[in-house]
PDB file of C-alpha atoms in Angstrom:
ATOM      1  CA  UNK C 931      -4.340-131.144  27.014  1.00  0.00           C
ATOM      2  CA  UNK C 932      -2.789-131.415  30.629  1.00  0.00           C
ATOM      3  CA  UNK C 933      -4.945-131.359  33.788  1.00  0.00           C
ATOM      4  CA  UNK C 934      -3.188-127.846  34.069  1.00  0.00           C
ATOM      5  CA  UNK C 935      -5.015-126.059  31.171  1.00  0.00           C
ATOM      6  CA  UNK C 936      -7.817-128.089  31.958  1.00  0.00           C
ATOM      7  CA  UNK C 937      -7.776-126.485  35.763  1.00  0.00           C
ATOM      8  CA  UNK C 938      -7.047-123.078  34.779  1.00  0.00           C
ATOM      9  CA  UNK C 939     -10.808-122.111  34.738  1.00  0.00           C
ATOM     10  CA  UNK C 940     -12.247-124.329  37.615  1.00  0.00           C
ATOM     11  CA  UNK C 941      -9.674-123.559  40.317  1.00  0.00           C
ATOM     12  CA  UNK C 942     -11.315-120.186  40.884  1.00  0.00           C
ATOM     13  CA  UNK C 943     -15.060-121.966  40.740  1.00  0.00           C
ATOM     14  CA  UNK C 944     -13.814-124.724  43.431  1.00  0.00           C
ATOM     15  CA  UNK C 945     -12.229-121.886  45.693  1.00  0.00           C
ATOM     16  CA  UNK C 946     -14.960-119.834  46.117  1.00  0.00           C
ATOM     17  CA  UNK C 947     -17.511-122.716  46.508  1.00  0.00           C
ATOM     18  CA  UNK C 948     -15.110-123.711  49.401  1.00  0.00           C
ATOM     19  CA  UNK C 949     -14.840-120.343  50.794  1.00  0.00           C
ATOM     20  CA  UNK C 950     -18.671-119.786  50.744  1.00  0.00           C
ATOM     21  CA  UNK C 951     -19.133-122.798  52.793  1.00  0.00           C
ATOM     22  CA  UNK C 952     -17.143-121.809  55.640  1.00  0.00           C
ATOM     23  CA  UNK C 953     -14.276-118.893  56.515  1.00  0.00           C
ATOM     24  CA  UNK C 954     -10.689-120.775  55.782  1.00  0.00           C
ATOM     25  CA  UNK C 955      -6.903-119.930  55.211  1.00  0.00           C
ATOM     26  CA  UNK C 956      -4.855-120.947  52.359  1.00  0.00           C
ATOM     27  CA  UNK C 957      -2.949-123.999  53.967  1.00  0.00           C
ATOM     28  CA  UNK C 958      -6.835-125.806  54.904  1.00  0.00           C
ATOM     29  CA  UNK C 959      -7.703-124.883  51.456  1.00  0.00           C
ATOM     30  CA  UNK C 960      -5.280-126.872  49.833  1.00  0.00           C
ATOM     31  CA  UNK C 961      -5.726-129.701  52.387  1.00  0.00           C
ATOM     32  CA  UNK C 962      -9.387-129.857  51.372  1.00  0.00           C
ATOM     33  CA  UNK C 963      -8.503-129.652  47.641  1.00  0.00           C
ATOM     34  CA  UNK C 964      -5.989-132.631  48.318  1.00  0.00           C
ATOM     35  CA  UNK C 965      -9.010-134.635  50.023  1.00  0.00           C
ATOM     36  CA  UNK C 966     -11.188-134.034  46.882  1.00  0.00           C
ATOM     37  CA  UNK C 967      -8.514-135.374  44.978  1.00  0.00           C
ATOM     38  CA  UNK C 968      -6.399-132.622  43.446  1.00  0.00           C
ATOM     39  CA  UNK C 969      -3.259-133.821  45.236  1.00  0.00           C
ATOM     40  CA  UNK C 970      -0.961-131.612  42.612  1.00  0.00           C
ATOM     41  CA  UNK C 971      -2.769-127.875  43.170  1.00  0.00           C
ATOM     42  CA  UNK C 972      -0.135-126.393  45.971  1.00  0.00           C
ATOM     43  CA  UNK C 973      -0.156-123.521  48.473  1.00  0.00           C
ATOM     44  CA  UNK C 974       2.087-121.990  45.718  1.00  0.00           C
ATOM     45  CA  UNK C 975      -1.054-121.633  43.422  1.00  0.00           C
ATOM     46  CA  UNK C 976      -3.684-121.450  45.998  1.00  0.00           C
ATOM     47  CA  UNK C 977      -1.939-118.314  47.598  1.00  0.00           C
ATOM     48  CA  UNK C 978      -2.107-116.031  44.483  1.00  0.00           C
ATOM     49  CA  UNK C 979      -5.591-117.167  43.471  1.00  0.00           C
ATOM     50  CA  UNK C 980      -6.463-116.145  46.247  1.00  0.00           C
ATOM     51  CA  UNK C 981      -4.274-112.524  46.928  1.00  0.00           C
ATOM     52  CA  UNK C 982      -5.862-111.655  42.784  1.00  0.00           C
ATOM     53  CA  UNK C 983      -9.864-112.655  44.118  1.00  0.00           C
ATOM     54  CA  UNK C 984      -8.884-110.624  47.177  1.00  0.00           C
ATOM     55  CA  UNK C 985      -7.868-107.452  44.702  1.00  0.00           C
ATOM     56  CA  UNK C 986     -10.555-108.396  42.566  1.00  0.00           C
ATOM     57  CA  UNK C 987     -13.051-107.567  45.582  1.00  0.00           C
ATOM     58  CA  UNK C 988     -14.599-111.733  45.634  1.00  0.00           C
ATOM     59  CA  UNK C 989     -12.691-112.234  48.826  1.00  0.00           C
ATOM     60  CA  UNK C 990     -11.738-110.533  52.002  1.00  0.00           C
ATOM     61  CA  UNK C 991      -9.641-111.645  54.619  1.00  0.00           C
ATOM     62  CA  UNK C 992      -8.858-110.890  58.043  1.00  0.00           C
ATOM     63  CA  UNK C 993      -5.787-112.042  60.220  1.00  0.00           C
ATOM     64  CA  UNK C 994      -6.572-114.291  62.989  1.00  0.00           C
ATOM     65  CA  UNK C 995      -4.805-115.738  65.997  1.00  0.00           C
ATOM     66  CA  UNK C 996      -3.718-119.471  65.892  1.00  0.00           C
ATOM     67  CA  UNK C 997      -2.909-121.825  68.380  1.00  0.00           C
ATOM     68  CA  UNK C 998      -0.192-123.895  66.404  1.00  0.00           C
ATOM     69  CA  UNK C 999       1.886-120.998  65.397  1.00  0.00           C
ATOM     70  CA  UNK C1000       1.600-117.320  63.762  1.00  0.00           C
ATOM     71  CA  UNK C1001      -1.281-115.563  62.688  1.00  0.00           C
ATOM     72  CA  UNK C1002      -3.543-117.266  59.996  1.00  0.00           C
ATOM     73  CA  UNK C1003      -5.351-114.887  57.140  1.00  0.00           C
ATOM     74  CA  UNK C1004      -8.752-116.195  56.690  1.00  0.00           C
ATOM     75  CA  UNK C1005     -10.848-115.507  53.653  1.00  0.00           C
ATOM     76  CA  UNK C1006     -14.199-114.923  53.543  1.00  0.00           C
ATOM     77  CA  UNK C1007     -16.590-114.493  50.383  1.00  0.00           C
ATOM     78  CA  UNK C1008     -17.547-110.890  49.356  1.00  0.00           C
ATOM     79  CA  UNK C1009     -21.523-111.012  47.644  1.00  0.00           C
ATOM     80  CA  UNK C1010     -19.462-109.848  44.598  1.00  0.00           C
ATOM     81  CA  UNK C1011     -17.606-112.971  45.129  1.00  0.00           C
ATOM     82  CA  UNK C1012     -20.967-114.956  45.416  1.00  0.00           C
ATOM     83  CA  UNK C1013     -21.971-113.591  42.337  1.00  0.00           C
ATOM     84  CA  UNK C1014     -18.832-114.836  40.230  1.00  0.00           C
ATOM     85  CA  UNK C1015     -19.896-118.177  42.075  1.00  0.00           C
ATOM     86  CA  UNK C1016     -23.262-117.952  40.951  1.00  0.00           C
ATOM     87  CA  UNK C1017     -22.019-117.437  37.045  1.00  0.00           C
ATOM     88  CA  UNK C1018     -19.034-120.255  37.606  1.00  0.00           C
ATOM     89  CA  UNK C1019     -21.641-122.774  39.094  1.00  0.00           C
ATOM     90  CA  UNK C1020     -24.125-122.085  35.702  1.00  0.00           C
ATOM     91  CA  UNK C1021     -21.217-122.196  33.247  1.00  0.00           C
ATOM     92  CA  UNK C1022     -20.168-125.364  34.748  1.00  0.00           C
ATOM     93  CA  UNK C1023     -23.783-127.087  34.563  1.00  0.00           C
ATOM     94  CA  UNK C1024     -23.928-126.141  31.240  1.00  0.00           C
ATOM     95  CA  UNK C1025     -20.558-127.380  30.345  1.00  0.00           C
ATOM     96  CA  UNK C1026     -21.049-130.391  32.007  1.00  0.00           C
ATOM     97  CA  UNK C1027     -24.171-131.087  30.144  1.00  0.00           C
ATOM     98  CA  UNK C1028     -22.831-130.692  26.903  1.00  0.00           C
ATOM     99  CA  UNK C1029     -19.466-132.842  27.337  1.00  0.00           C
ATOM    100  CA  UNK C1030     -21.508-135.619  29.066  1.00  0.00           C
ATOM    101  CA  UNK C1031     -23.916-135.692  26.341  1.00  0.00           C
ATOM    102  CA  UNK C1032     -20.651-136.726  24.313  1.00  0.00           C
ATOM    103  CA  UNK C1033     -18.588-138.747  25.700  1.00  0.00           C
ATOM    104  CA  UNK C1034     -21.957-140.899  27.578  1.00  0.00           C
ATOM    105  CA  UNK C1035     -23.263-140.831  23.874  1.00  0.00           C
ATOM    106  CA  UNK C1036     -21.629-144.495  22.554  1.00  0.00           C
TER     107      UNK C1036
END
């Protein structure tokens, strides 16, 4: 399995988690992701993750003046989008339970 499939799921988790802790724009989002140490997730994936949670009512966004260039959209969580976070974040402790229990096992 590539780290691809393997993201598919947790991208979404990890981008609202990062939202909720502070208003951002798509270019600091994929900075931050690069500091955490997903160096291959680009502003070419982060962008329409983020345009489908804004359809899907989890974000909103709102343009905002910047002082190194044009306008930046910033994206702010919705409570619909905390409660997708809320489900993510108890899927994941479960998940992460049950592989660690197997591969921590021998």
């Amino acid at each position: 399995m590539s780290q691809t499939q393997m993201m598919k799921g947790i991208l979404d988790g990890c981008l609202l988690a990062m939202i909720k802790e502070k208003e951002c724009y798509g270019y600091e989002i994929a900075e931050q992701l690069s500091q955490y140490g997903f160096d291959t997730i680009s502003e070419g994936t982060i962008y329409p993750l983020l345009l489908r949670m804004q359809r899907e009512g989890l974000v909103t966004s709102v343009r905002k003046d910047s002082i190194a260039g044009p306008k930046r959209k910033y994206y702010s969580l919705t409570s619909k989008g905390q409660e997708s976070l809320d489900d993510f974040l108890a899927r994941w402790t479960q998940l992460e339970k049950s592989v660690n229990a197997i591969i921590k096992k021998g």
